[in-house]
Tab-separated table of C-alpha atoms in Angstrom:
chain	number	residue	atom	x	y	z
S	120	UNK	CA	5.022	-0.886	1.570
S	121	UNK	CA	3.254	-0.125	-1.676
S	122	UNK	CA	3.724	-2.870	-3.853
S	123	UNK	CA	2.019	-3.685	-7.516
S	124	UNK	CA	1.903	-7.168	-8.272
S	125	UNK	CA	0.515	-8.568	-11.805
S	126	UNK	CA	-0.926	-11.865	-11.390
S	127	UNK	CA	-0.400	-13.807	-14.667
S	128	UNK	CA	-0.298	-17.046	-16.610
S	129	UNK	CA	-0.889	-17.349	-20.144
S	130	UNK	CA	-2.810	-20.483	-19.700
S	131	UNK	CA	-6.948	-20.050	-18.491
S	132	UNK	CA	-8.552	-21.832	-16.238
S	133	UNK	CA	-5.708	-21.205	-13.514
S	134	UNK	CA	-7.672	-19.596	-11.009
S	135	UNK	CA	-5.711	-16.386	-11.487
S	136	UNK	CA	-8.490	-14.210	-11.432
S	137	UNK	CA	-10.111	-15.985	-8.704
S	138	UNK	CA	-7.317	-15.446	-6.688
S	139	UNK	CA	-6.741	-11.803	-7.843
S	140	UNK	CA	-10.239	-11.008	-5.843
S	141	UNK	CA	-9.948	-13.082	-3.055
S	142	UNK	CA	-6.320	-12.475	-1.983
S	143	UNK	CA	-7.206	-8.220	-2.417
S	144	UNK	CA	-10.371	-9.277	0.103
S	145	UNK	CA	-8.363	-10.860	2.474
S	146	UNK	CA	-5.798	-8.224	2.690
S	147	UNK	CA	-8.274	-5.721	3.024
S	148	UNK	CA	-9.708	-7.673	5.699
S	149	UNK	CA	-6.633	-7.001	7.222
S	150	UNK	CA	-7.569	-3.081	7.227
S	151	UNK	CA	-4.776	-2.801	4.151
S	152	UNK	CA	-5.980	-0.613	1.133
S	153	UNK	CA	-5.882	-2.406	-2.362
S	154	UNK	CA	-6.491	-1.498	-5.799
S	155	UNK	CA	-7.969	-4.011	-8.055
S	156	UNK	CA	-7.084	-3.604	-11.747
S	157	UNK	CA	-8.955	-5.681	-14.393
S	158	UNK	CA	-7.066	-5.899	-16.953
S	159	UNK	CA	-8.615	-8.337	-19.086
S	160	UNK	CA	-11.148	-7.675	-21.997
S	161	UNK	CA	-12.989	-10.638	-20.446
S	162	UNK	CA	-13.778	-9.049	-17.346
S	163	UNK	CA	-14.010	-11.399	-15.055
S	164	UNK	CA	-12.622	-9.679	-12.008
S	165	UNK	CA	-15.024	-6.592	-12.538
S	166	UNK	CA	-18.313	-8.998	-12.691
S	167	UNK	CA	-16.489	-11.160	-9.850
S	168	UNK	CA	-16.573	-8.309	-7.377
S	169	UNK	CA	-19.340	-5.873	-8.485
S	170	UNK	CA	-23.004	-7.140	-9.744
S	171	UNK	CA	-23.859	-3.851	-11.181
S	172	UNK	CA	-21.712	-1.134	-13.149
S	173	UNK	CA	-23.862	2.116	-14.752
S	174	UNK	CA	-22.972	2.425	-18.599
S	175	UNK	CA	-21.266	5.656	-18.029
S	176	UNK	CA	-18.748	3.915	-15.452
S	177	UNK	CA	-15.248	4.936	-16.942
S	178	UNK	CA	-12.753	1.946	-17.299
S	179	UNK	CA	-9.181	1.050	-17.694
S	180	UNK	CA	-9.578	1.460	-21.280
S	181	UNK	CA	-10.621	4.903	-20.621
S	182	UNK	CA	-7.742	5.597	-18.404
S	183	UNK	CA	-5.185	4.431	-20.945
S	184	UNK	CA	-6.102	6.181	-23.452
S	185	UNK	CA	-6.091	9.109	-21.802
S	186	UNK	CA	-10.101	9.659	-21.891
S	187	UNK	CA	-11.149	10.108	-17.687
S	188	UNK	CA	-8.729	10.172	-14.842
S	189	UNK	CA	-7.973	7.591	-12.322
S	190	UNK	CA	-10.101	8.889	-10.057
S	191	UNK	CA	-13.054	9.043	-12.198
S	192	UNK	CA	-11.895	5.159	-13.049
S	193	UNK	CA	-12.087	3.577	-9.490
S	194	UNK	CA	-15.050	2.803	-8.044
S	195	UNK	CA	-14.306	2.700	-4.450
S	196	UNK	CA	-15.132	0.071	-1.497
S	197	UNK	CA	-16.196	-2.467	-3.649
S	198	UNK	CA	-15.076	-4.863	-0.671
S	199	UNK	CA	-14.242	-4.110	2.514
S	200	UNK	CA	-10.720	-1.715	1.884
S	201	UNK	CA	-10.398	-2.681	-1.856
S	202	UNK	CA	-11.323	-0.572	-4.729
S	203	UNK	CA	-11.769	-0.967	-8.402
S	204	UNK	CA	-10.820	-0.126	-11.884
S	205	UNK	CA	-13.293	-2.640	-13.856
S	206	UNK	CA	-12.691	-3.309	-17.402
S	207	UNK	CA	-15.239	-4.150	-20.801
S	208	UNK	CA	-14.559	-5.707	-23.858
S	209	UNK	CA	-13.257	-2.140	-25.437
S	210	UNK	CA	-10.073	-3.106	-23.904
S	211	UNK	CA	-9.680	-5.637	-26.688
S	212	UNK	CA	-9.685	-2.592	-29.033
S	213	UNK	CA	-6.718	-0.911	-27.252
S	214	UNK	CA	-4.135	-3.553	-28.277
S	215	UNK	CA	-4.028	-2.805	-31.390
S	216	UNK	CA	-3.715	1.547	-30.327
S	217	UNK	CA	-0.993	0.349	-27.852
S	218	UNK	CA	1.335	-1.924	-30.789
S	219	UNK	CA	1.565	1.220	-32.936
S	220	UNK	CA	2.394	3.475	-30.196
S	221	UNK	CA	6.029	3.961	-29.333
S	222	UNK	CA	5.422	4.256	-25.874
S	223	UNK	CA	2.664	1.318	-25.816
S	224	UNK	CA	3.910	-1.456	-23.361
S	225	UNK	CA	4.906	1.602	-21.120
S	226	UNK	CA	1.160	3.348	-20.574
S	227	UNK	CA	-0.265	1.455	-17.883
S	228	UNK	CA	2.908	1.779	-15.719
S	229	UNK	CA	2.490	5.215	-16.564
S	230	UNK	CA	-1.548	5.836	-15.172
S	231	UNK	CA	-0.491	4.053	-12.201
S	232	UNK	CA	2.593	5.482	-10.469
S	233	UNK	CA	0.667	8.563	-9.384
S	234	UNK	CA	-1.534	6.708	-7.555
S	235	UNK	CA	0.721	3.950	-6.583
S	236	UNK	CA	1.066	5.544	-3.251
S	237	UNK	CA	-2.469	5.506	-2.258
S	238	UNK	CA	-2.091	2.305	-1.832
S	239	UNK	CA	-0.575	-0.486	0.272
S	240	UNK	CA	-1.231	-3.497	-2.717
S	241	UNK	CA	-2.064	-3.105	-6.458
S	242	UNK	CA	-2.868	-6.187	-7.929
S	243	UNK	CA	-3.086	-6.396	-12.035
S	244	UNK	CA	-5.299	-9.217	-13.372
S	245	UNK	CA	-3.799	-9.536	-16.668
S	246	UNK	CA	-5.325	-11.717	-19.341
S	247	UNK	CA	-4.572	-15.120	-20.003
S	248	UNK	CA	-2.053	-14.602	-23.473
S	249	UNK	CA	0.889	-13.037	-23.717
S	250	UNK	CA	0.293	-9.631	-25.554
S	251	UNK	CA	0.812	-6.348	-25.257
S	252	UNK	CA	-1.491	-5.747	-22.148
S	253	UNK	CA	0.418	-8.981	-20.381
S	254	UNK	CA	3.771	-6.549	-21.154
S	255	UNK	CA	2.142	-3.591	-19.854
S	256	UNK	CA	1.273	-4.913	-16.996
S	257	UNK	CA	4.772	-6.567	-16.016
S	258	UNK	CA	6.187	-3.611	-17.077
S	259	UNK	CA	4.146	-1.548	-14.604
S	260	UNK	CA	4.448	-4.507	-11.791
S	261	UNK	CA	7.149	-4.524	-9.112
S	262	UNK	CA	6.155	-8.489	-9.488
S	263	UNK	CA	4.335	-11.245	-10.738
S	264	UNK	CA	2.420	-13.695	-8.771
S	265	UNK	CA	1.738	-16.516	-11.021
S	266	UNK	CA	-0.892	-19.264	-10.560
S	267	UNK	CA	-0.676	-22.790	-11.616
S	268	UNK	CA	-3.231	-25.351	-11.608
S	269	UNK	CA	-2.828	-28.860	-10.294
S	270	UNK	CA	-2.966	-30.905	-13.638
S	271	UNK	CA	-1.183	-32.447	-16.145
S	272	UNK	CA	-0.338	-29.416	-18.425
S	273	UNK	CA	0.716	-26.994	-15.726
S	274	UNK	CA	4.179	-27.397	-16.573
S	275	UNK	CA	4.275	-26.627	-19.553
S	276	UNK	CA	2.570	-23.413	-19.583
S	277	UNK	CA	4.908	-22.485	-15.973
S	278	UNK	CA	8.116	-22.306	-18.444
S	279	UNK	CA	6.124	-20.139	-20.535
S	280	UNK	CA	5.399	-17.508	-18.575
S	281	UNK	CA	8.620	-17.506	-17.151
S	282	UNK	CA	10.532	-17.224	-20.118
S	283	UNK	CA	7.962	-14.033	-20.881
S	284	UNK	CA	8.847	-12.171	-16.950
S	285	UNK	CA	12.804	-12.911	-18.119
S	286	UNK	CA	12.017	-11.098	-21.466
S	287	UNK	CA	9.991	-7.910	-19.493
S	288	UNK	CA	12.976	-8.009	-16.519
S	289	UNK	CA	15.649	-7.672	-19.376
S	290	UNK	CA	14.104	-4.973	-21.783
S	291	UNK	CA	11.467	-3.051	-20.098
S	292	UNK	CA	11.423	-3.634	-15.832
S	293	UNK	CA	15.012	-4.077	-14.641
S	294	UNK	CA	13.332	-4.406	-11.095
S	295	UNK	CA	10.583	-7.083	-11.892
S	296	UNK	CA	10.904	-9.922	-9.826
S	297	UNK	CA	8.660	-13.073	-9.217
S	298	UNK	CA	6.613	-13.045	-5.951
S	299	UNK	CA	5.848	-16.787	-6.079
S	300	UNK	CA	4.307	-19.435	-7.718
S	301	UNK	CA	0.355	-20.622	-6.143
S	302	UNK	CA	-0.904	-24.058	-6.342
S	303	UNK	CA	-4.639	-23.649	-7.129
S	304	UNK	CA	-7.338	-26.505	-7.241
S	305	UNK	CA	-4.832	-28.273	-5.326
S	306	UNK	CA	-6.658	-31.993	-4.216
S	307	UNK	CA	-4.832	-33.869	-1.804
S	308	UNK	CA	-7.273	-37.104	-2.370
S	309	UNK	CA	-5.533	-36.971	-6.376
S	310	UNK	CA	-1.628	-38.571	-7.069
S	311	UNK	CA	-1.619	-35.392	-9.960
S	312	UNK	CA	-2.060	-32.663	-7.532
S	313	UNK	CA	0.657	-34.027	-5.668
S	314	UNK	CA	2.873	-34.726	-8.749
S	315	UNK	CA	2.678	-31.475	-10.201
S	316	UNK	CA	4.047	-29.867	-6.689
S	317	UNK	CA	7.099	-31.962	-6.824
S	318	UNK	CA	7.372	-31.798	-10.061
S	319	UNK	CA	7.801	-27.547	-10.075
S	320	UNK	CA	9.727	-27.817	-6.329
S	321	UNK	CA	11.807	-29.809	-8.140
S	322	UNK	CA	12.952	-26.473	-10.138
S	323	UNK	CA	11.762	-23.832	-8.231
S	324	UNK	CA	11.278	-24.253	-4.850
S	325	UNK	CA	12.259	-20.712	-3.523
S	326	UNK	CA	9.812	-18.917	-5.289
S	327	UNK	CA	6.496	-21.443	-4.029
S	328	UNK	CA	3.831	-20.520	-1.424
S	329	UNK	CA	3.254	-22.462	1.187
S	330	UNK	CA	-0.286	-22.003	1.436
S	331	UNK	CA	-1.990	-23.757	-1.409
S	332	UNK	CA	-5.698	-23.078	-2.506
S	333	UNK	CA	-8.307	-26.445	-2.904
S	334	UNK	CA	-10.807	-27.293	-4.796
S	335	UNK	CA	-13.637	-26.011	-3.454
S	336	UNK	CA	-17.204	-25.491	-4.804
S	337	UNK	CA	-18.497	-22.669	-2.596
S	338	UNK	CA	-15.277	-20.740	-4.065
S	339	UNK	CA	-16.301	-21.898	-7.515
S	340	UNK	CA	-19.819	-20.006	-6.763
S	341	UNK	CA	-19.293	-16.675	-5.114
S	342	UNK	CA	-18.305	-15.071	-8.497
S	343	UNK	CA	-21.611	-15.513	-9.682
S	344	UNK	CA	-22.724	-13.433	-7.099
S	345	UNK	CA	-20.482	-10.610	-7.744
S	346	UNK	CA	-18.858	-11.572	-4.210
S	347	UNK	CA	-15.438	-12.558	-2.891
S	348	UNK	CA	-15.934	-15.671	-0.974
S	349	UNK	CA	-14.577	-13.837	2.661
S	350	UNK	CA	-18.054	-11.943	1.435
S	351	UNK	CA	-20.374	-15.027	0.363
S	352	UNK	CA	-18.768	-17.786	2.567
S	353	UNK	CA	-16.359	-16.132	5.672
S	354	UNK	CA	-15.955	-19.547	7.346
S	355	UNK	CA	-15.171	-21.791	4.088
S	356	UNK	CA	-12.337	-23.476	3.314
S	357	UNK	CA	-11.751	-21.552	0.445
S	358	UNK	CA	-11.888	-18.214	2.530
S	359	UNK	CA	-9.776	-19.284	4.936
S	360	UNK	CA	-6.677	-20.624	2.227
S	361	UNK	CA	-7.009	-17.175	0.652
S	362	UNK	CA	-6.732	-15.630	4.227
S	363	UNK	CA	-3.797	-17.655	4.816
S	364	UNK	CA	-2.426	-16.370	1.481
S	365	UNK	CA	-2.492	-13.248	2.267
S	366	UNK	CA	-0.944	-13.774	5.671
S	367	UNK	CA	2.078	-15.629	3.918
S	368	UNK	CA	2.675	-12.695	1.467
S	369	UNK	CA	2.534	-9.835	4.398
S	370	UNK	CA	5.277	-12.176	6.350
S	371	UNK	CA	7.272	-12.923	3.249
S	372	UNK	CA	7.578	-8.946	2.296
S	373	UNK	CA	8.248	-8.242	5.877
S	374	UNK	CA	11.020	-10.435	6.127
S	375	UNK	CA	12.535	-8.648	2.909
S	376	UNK	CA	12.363	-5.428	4.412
């Protein structure tokens, strides 16, 4: 069932990363192995998961260019049946190596696929732009799951990336396909939250989850902790919509095989 899925949306502030940790703890909850994969310069998923990397830890950055191999890249059991390839702000430097190579929006697909296997779920945090590391990683993806907040703009920026996974699908990934659309900071007290959810299963209602994840503040804290929240809060509500998450996704790719 190995799968690599790129969570992306150009916008910030989606909860993508957020829900690249916690969705990766759930499953592995669920005695699945994952592989995390920080691929933003930011990295937020690396400090969101571990509170303490040595200098000499090897990165993504090092693994793309060719500098330490995966294995020396993942730090292992960084939660409970997921591992890690963390990230630092040298990955900034790479875009610029990967734009004048020929084979540049190919790489990461390429450092993956031998290690694809090891693996029930890859997930790819990519940044929030579209660049060449958001074309890497839908390149190397089998598919994207794309967050979108509940607000005003959401819209907006949902077309955007779209347009971007039609452009990857058509030139680089035949085979890409979109895993679904999650609601985050959904709040059923607000009339927006509930706009913005008709307003995208007005156009694409086959590709939506179900579960949607809240607003919720003990969520909003465990990354400052360096914890997923089924590690810093088991019995929250934000713990359990990720659980449920990750529930959907195992039913929905079971009823596609």
């Amino acid at each position: 069932m190995s799968k690599i899925i790129a969570l992306t949306n150009q916008k910030g502030g989606v909860g993508k990363t957020t829900t690249a940790i916690n969705l990766a703890a759930a499953l592995g909850e669920a005695s699945l192995k994952v592989l995390l994969v920080d691929f933003d310069p930011q990295g937020n998923t690396t400090s969101g998961i571990v509170t303490n990397i040595k200098e000499s830890q090897p990165t993504i950055y090092d693994l793309i260019c060719g500098n330490a191999s995966p294995e020396k890249c993942i730090m292992n059991e960084v939660s409970t049946g997921v591992d890690l390839i963390p990230t630092d702000i040298d990955l900034s430097g790479a875009e610029v190596e990967l734009l004048r190579s020929k084979r540049g929006q190919l790489v990461l697909k390429e450092v993956l696929d031998p290690i694809k296997d090891d693996y029930d779920f890859i997930f790819i945090d990519c940044p929030p732009s579209i660049g060449v590391l958001t074309v890497n990683a839908l390149t190397a993806a089998d598919s994207a799951l794309i967050p979108v907040q509940c607000e005003y703009y959401a819209l907006e920026g949902l077309n955007q990336v779209l347009n971007t996974i039609e452009i990857v699908k058509q030139k680089l990934n035949l085979d890409l396909t979109i895993e679904g659309i999650l609601f985050t900071m959904h709040d059923v007290r607000t009339r927006l939250s509930e706009e913005v959810v008709q307003s995208v299963k007005d156009n694409l209602d086959e590709y939506i989850f179900d579960t949607k994840i809240p607003r919720n503040i003990r969520l909003a804290e465990a990354p400052s902790y360096g914890m997923p929240i089924i590690s810093y809060d088991s019995g929250s509500r934000g713990a359990e919509s990720y659980r449920l998450l990750a529930a959907e996704l195992l039913n929905k790719l079971a009823g596609e095989n």
